[in-house]
mmCIF file of C-alpha atoms in Angstrom:
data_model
loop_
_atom_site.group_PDB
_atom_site.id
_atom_site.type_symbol
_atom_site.label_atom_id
_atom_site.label_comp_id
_atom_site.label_asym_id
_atom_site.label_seq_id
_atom_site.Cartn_x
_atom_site.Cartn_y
_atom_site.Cartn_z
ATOM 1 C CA UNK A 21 40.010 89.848 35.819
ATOM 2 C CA UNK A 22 36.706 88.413 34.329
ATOM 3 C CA UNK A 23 37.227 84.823 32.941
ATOM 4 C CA UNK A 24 35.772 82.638 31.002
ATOM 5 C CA UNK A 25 36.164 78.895 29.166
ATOM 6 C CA UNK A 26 35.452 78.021 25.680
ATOM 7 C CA UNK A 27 35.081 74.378 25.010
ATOM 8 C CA UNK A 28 35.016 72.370 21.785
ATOM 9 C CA UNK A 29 33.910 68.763 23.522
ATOM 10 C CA UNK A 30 36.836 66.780 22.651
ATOM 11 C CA UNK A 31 36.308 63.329 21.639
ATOM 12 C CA UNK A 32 38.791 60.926 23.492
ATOM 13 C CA UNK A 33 40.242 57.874 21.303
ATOM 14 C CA UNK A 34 37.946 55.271 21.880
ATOM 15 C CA UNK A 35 34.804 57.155 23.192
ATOM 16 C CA UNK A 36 31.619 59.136 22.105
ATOM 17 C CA UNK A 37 29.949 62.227 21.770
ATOM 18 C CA UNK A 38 28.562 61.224 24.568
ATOM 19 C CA UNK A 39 31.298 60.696 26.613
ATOM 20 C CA UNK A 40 32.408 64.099 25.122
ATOM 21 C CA UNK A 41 29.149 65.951 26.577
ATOM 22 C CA UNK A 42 29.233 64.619 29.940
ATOM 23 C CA UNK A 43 32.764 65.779 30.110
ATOM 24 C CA UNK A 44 31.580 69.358 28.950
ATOM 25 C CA UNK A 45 28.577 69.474 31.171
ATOM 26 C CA UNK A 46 31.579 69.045 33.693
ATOM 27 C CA UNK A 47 34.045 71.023 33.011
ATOM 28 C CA UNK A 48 31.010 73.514 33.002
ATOM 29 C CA UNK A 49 30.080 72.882 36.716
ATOM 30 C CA UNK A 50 33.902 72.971 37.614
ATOM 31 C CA UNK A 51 33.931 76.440 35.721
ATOM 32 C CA UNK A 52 30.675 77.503 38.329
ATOM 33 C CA UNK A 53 32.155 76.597 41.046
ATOM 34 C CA UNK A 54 34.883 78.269 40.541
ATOM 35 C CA UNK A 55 34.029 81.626 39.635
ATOM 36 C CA UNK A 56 34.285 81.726 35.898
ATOM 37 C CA UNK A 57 32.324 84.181 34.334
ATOM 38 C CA UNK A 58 31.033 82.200 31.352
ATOM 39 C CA UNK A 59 31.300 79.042 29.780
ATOM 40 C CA UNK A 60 30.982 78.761 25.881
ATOM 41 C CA UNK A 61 30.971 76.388 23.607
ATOM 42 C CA UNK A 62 32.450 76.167 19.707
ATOM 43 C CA UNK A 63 31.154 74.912 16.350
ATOM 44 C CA UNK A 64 32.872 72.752 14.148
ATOM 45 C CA UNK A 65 31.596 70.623 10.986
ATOM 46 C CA UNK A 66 32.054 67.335 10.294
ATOM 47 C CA UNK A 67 35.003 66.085 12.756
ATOM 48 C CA UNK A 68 32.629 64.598 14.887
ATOM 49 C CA UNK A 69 35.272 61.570 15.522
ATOM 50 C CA UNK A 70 37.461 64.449 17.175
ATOM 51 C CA UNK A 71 34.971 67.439 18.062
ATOM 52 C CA UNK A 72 32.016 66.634 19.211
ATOM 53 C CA UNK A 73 30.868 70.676 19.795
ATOM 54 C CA UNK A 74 28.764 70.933 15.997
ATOM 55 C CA UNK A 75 25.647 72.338 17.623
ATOM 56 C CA UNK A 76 26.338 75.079 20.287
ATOM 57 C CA UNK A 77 22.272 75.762 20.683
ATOM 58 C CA UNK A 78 21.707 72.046 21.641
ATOM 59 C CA UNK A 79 25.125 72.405 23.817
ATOM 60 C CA UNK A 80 23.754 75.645 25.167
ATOM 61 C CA UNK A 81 19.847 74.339 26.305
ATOM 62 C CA UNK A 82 22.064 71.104 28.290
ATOM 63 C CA UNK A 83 24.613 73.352 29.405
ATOM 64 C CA UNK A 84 21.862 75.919 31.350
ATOM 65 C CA UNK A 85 20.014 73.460 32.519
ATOM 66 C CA UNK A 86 22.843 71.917 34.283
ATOM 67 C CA UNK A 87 23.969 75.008 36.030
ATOM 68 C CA UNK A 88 22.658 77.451 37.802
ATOM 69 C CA UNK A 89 24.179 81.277 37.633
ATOM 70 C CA UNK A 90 27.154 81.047 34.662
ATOM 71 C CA UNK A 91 26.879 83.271 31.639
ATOM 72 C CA UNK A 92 26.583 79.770 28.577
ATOM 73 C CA UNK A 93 26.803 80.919 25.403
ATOM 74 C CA UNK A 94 28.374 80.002 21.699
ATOM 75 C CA UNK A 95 32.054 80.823 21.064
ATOM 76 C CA UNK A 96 30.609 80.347 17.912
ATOM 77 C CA UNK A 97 28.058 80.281 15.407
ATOM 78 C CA UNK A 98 29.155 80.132 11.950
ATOM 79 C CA UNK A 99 26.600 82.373 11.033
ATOM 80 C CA UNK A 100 27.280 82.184 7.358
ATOM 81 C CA UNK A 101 25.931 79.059 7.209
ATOM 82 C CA UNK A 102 22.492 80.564 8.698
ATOM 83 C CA UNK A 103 19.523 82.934 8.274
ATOM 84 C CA UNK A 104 19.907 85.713 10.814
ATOM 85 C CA UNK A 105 16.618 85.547 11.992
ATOM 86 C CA UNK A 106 16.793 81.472 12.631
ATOM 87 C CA UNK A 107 19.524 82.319 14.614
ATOM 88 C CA UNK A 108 17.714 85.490 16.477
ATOM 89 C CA UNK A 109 15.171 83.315 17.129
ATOM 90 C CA UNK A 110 16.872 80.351 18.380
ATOM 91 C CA UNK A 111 19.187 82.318 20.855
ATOM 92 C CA UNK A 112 16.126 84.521 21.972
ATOM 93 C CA UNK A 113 13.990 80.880 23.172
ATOM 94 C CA UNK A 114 17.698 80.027 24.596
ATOM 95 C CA UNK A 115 17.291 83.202 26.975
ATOM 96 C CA UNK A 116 13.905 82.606 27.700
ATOM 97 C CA UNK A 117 14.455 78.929 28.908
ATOM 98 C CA UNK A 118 17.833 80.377 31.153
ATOM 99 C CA UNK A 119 16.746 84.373 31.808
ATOM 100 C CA UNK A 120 19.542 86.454 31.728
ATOM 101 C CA UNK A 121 22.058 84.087 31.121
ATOM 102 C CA UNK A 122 22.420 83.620 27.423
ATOM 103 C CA UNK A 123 25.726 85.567 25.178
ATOM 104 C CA UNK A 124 25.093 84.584 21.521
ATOM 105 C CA UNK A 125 28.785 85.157 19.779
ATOM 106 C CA UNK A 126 28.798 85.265 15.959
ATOM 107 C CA UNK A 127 31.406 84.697 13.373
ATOM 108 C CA UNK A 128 32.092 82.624 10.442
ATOM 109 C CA UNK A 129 33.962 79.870 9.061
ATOM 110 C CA UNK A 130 34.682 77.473 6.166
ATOM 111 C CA UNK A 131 35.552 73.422 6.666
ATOM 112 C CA UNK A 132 35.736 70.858 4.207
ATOM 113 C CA UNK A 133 33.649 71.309 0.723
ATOM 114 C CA UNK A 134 31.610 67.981 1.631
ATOM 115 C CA UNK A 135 30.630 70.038 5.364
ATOM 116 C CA UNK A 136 29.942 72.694 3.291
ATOM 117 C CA UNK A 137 27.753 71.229 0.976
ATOM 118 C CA UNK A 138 25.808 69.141 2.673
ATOM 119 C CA UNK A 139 25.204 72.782 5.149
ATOM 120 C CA UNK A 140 23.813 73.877 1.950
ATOM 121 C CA UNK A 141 26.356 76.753 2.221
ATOM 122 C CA UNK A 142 28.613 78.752 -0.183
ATOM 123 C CA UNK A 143 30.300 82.100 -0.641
ATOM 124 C CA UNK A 144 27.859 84.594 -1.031
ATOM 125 C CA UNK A 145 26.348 86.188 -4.067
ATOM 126 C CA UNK A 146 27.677 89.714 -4.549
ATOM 127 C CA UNK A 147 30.712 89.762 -2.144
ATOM 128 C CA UNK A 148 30.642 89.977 1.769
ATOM 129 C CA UNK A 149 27.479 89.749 3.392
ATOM 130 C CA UNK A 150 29.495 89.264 6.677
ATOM 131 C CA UNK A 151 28.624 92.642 8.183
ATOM 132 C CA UNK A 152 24.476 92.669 7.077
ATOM 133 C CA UNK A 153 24.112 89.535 8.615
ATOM 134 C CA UNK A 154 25.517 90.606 12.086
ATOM 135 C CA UNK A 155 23.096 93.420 11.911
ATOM 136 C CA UNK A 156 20.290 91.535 11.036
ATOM 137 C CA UNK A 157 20.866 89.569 13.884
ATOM 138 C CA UNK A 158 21.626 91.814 16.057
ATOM 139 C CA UNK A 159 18.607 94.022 14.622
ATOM 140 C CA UNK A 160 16.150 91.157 15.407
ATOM 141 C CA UNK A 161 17.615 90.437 18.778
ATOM 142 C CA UNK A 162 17.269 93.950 19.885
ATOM 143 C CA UNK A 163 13.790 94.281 18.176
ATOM 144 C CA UNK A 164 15.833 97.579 16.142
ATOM 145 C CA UNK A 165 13.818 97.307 12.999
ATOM 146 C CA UNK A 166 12.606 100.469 12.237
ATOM 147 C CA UNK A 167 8.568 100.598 11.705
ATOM 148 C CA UNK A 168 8.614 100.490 7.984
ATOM 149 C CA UNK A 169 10.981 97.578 7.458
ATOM 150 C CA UNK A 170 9.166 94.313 6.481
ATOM 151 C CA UNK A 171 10.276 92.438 9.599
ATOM 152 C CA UNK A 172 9.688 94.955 12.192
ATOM 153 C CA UNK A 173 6.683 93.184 13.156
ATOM 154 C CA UNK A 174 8.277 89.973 13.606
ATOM 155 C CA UNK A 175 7.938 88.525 17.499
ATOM 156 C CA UNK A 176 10.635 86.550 18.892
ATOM 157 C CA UNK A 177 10.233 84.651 22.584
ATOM 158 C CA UNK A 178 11.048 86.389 25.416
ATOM 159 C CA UNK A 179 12.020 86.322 28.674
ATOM 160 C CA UNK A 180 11.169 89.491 31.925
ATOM 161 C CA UNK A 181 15.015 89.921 32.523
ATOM 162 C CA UNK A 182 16.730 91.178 29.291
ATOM 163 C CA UNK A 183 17.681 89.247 25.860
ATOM 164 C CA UNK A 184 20.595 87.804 25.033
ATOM 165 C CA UNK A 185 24.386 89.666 24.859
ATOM 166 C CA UNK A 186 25.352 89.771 21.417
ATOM 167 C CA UNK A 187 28.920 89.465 20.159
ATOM 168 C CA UNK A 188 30.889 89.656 17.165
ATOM 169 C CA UNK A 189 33.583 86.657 17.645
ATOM 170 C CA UNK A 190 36.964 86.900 15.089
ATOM 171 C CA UNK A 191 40.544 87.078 14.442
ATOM 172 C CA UNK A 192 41.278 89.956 12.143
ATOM 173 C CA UNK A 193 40.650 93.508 12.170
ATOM 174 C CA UNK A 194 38.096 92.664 9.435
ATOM 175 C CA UNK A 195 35.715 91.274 12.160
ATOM 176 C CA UNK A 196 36.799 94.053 15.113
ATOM 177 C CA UNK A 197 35.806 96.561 12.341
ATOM 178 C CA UNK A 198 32.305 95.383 12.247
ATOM 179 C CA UNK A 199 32.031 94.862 15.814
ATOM 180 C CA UNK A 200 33.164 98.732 16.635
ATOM 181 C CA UNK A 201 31.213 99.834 13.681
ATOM 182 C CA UNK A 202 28.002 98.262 15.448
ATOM 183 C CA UNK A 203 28.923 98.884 19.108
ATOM 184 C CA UNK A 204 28.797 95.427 19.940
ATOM 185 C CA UNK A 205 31.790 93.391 22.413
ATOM 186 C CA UNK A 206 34.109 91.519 20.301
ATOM 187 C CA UNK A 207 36.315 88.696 21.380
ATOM 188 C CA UNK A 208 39.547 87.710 19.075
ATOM 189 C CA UNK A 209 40.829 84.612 18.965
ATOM 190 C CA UNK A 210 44.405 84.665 19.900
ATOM 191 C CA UNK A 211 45.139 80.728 19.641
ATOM 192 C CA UNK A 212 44.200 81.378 15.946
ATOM 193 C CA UNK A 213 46.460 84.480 15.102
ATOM 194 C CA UNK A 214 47.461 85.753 18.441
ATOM 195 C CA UNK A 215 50.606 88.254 16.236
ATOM 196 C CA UNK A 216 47.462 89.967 15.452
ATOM 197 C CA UNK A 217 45.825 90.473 18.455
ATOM 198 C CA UNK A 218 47.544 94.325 18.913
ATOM 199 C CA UNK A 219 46.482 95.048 15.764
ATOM 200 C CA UNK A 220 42.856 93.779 15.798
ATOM 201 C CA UNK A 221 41.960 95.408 19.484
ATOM 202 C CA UNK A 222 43.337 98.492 18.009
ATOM 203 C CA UNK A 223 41.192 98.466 15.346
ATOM 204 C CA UNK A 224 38.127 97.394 17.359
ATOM 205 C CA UNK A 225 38.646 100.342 19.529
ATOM 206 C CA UNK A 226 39.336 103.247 17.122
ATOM 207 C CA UNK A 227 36.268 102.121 14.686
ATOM 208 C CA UNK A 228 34.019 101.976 18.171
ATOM 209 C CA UNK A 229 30.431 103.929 18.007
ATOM 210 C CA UNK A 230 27.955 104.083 20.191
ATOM 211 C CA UNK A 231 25.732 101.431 19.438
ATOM 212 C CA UNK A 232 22.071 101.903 17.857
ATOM 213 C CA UNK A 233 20.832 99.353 19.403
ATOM 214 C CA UNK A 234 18.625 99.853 22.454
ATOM 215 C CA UNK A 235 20.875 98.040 25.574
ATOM 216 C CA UNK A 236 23.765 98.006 22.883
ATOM 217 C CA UNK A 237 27.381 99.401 24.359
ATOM 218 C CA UNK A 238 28.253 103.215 24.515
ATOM 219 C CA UNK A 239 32.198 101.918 24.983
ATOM 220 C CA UNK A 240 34.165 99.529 23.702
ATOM 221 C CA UNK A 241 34.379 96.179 25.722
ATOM 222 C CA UNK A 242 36.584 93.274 24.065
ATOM 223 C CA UNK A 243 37.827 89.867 25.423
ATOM 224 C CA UNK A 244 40.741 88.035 24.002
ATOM 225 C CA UNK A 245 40.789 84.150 23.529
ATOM 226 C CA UNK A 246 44.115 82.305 25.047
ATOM 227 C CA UNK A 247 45.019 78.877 24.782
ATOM 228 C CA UNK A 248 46.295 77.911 28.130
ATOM 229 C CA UNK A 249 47.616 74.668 30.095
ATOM 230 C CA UNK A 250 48.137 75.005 33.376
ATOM 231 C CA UNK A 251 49.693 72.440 36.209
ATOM 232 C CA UNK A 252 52.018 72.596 39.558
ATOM 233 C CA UNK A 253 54.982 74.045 37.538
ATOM 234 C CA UNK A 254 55.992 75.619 34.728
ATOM 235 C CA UNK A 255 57.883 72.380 33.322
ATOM 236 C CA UNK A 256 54.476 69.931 33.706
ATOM 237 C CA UNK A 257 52.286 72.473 32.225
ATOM 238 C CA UNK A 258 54.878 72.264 29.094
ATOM 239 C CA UNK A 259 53.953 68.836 28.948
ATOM 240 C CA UNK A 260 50.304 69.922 28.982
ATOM 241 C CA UNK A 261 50.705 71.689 26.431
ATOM 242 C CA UNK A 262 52.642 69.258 23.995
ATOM 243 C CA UNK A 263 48.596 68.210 23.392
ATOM 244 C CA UNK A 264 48.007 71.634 21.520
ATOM 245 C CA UNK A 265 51.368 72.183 19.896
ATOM 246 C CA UNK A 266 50.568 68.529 18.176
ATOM 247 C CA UNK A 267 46.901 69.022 17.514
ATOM 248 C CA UNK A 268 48.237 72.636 15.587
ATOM 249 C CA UNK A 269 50.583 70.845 13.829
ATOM 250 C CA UNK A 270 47.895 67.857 12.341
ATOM 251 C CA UNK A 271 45.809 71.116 11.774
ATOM 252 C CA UNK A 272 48.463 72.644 9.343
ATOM 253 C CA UNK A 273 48.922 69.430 7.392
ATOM 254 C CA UNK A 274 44.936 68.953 7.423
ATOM 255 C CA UNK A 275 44.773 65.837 9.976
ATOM 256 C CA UNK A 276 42.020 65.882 12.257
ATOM 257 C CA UNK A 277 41.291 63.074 15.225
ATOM 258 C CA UNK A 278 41.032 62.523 18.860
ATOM 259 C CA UNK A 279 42.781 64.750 20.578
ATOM 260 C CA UNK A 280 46.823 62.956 21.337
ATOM 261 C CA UNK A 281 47.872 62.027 24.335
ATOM 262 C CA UNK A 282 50.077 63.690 26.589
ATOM 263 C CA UNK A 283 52.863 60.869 25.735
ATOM 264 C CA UNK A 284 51.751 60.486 22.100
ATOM 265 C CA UNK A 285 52.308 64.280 21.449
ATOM 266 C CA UNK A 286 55.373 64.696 23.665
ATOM 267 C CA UNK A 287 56.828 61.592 21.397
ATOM 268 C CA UNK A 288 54.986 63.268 17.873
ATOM 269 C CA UNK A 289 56.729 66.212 18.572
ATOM 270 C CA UNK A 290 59.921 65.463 19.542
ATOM 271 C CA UNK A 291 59.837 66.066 23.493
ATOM 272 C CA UNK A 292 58.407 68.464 26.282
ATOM 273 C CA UNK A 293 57.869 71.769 24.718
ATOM 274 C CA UNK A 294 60.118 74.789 26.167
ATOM 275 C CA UNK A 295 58.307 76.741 29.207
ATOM 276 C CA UNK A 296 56.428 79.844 27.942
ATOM 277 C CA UNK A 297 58.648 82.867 29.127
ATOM 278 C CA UNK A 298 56.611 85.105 31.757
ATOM 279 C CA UNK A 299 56.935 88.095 29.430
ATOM 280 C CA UNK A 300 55.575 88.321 26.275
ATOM 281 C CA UNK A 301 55.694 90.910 23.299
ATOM 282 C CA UNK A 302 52.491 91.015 21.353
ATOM 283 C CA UNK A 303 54.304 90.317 17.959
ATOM 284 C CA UNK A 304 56.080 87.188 19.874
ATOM 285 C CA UNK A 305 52.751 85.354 21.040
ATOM 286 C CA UNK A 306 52.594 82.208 20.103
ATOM 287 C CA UNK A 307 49.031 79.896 19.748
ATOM 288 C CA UNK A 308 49.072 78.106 22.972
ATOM 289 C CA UNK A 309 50.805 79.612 26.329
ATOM 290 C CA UNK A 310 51.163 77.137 29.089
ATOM 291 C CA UNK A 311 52.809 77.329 32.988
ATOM 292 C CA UNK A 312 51.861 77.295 36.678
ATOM 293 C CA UNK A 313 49.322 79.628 38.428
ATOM 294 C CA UNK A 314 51.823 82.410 39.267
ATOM 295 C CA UNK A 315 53.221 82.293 35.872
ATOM 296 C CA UNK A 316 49.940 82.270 33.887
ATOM 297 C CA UNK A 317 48.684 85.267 36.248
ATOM 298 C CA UNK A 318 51.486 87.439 34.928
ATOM 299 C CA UNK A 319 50.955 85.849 31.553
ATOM 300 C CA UNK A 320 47.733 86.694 31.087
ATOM 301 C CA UNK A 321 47.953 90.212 33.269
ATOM 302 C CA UNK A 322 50.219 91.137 31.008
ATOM 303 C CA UNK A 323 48.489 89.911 27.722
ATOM 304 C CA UNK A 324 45.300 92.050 28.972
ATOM 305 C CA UNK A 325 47.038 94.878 29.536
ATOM 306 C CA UNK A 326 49.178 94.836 25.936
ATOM 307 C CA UNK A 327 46.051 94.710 24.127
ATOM 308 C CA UNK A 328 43.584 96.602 26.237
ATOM 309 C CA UNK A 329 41.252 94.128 26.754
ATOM 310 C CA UNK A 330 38.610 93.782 29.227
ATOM 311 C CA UNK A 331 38.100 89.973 29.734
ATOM 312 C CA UNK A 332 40.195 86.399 28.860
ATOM 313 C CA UNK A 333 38.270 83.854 27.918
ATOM 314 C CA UNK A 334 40.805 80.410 27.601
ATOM 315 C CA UNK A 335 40.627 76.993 25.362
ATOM 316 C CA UNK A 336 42.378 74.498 25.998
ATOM 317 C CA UNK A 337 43.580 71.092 24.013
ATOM 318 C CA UNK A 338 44.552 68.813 26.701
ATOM 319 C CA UNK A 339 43.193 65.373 26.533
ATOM 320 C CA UNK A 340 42.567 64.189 29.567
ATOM 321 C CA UNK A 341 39.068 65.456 31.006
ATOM 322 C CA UNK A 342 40.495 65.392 34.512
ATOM 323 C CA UNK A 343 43.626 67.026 33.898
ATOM 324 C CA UNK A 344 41.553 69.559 31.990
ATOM 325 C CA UNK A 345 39.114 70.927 35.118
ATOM 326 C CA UNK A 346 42.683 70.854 37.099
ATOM 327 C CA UNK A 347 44.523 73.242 34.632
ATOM 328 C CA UNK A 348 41.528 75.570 34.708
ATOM 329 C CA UNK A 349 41.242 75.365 38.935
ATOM 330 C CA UNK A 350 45.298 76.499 38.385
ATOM 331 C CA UNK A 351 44.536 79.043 36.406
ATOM 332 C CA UNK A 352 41.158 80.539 38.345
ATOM 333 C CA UNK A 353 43.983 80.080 41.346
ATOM 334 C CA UNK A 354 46.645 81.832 39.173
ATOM 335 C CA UNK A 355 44.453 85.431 38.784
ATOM 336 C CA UNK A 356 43.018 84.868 41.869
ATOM 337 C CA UNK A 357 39.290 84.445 40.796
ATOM 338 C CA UNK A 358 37.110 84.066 44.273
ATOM 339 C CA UNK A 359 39.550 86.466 45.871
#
C-alpha cells in the first residue's frame, strides 16, 4: 500500500508557529525515513493560534529542502481564493527548486467572513467557477493551451525531470466529478465525510476520461484521506484518539484552539473513546479511526479495498509532536511499509 501524511502544523498551547514548523519539518523526516510516499501539508485561514499550516507553498519550499527523496506537496490549496495561473506558476518554481518531487492538490474552502475578506475572496460571479479554474491550472501546468488561446504563450519555470502531479483534492462527488471529467488523481477526504467516501470513488471512477493533458492519466488513480491514531494497543490508541473526537466536536460548535490534550479531551469528552472495530462498513465510518498496527493494517486494507482506492494518505489530531511520529512509525509498521 502507498502511504502518505497530511499535516496541518498544530500549534501546541503555549508555543509558536515556529515551534509548529520545526515539528512539521519533523514529522516530515520521520515520514522519509520511514517509507512514506509523500508528505503534504493543509491550508487553513486565520486560526493561526491553533493551525499554523496557512501557506502550503512556503511549507512546501522548507519542507523539500529539508528532505531528500519524499513526494511534498499541498493537501490543499484553496484555490478559490487564487488566480490559476499564480498558482501554476508558484507550484511550477516549487518543482524546479525540488525536480520531480512536487504534487500540487487543489480544492476549495470557505472560513470565517473576516478570513475571507481580508483574502479579498467571495462567491463567484455567475455560479461555479470550481471546475474552469482546475483546468486553467491544470492547462497552464501542462502547457495545454491550445495555440490560439491568449495565454498559450505564457512561460512558466521549469525543471529537466517533469512538472508537478496535479490533483483535484475533495469530499463529494461534486469534486470526484471534475477530477474524472479531467483525468486527473483525486483524493477524498474521509475525516471530513468519510459515509461518502463509496459514493464519491464511485463517482470519480465512472465519470473517468482519458485525460487531455499531455502526462495526464489514461486510468483512474484515487487516494482516500483517514484520520488515524495509532499506539501499542487498541485501548491506548483510543486514548489517542480522544484528541480528534474533541477537536471535531469544538469544530461543530465553531471553537477553534490548540489542539487538547490527551487528558483534557479524555476529561472534555467524557472518557477513553470505544476501540474502532476491525471491520468497517462504508456507510458506518466514522471521522477518525484509531488502534494498534495489526488492527489499523486490516483497517485500512479493508477501507482501500471498499472504496477502490489506490493510495491512503492519513491526518492525524494528536497533540503531542512525539506521540505523533510514534503513531505514524505504528502505522508504517501496521501495513508493513519497508517490507
Amino acid at each position: 500500500m502507498d502511504l502518505s501524511i497530511v499535516d496541518i502544523a498544530p500549534v501546541r498551547a503555549g508555543e509558536t508557529a515556529t515551534d509548529a514548523y520545526e515539528d512539521t519539518v519533523a514529522l516530515a523526516q520521520a515520514a522519509e525515513r520511514l517509507g512514506y510516499s509523500r508528505f503534504w501539508v493543509a491550508e487553513h485561514h486565520g486560526l493561526a493560534d491553533a493551525i499554523a499550516s496557512t501557506t502550503p507553498e512556503v511549507l512546501i519550499s522548507h519542507l523539500a529542502a529539508k528532505t531528500d527523496e519524499i513526494r511534498v506537496g499541498s493537501g490543499t490549496v484553496l484555490l478559490n481564493h487564487y488566480s490559476p495561473f499564480k498558482v501554476a506558476e508558484t507550484f511550477s518554481a516549487l518543482d524546479a527548486l525540488a525536480p520531480g518531487r512536487v504534487d500540487l492538490g487543489l480544492g476549495r474552502a470557505t472560513g470565517m467572513p473576516a478570513v475571507d475578506r481580508a483574502l479579498q475572496s467571495g462567491p463567484p460571479r455567475g455560479g461555479d467557477d470550481h471546475p474552469e479554474k482546475i483546468e486553467a491550472v491544470a492547462s497552464h501546468v501542462y502547457d495545454a493551451y491550445p495555440e490560439d488561446h491568449p495565454y498559450s504563450d505564457i512561460v512558466l519555470p521549469r525543471s529537466a525531470d517533469g512538472i508537478p502531479e496535479v490533483w483535484v483534492l475533495g469530499s463529494s462527488p461534486s469534486s470526484a466529478e471534475i477530477a474524472g471529467e479531467l483525468g486527473l488523481p483525486y483524493a477524498f477526504a474521509a475525516f471530513i465525510r468519510p459515509t461518502v467516501a463509496e459514493r464519491a470513488l464511485a463517482t470519480y471512477r465512472q465519470s473517468f476520461q482519458s485525460s487531455p493533458f499531455d502526462g495526464g492519466l489514461d486510468e483512474p488513480h484515487s487516494m482516500l484521506a483517514v484520520n488515524v491514531a495509532c499506539a501499542e494497543t487498541d485501548h491506548e490508541a483510543a486514548r489517542l484518539r480522544a484528541s480528534s473526537e474533541a477537536a471535531y466536536r469544538r469544530m461543530a460548535r465553531g471553537a477553534f484552539g490548540p489542539p487538547p490534550t490527551v487528558e483534557e479531551a479524555v476529561d472534555e469528552i467524557g472518557g477513553v473513546p470505544d476501540p474502532t472495530p476491525e471491520s468497517l462498513d462504508p456507510s458506518e465510518w466514522p471521522r477518525a479511526i484509531s488502534g494498534g498496527p495489526e488492527t489499523i493494517g486490516t483497517l485500512l486494507e479493508g477501507m482501500v479495498e471498499q472504496v477502490g482506492a489506490d493510495e491512503v494518505i492519513v491526518q492525524n489530531l494528536i497533540e503531542d509532536p512525539e506521540d505523533r511520529i510514534r503513531s505514524h512509525e505504528l502505522i508504517a509498521e501496521g501495513v508493513g511499509l519497508g517490507e
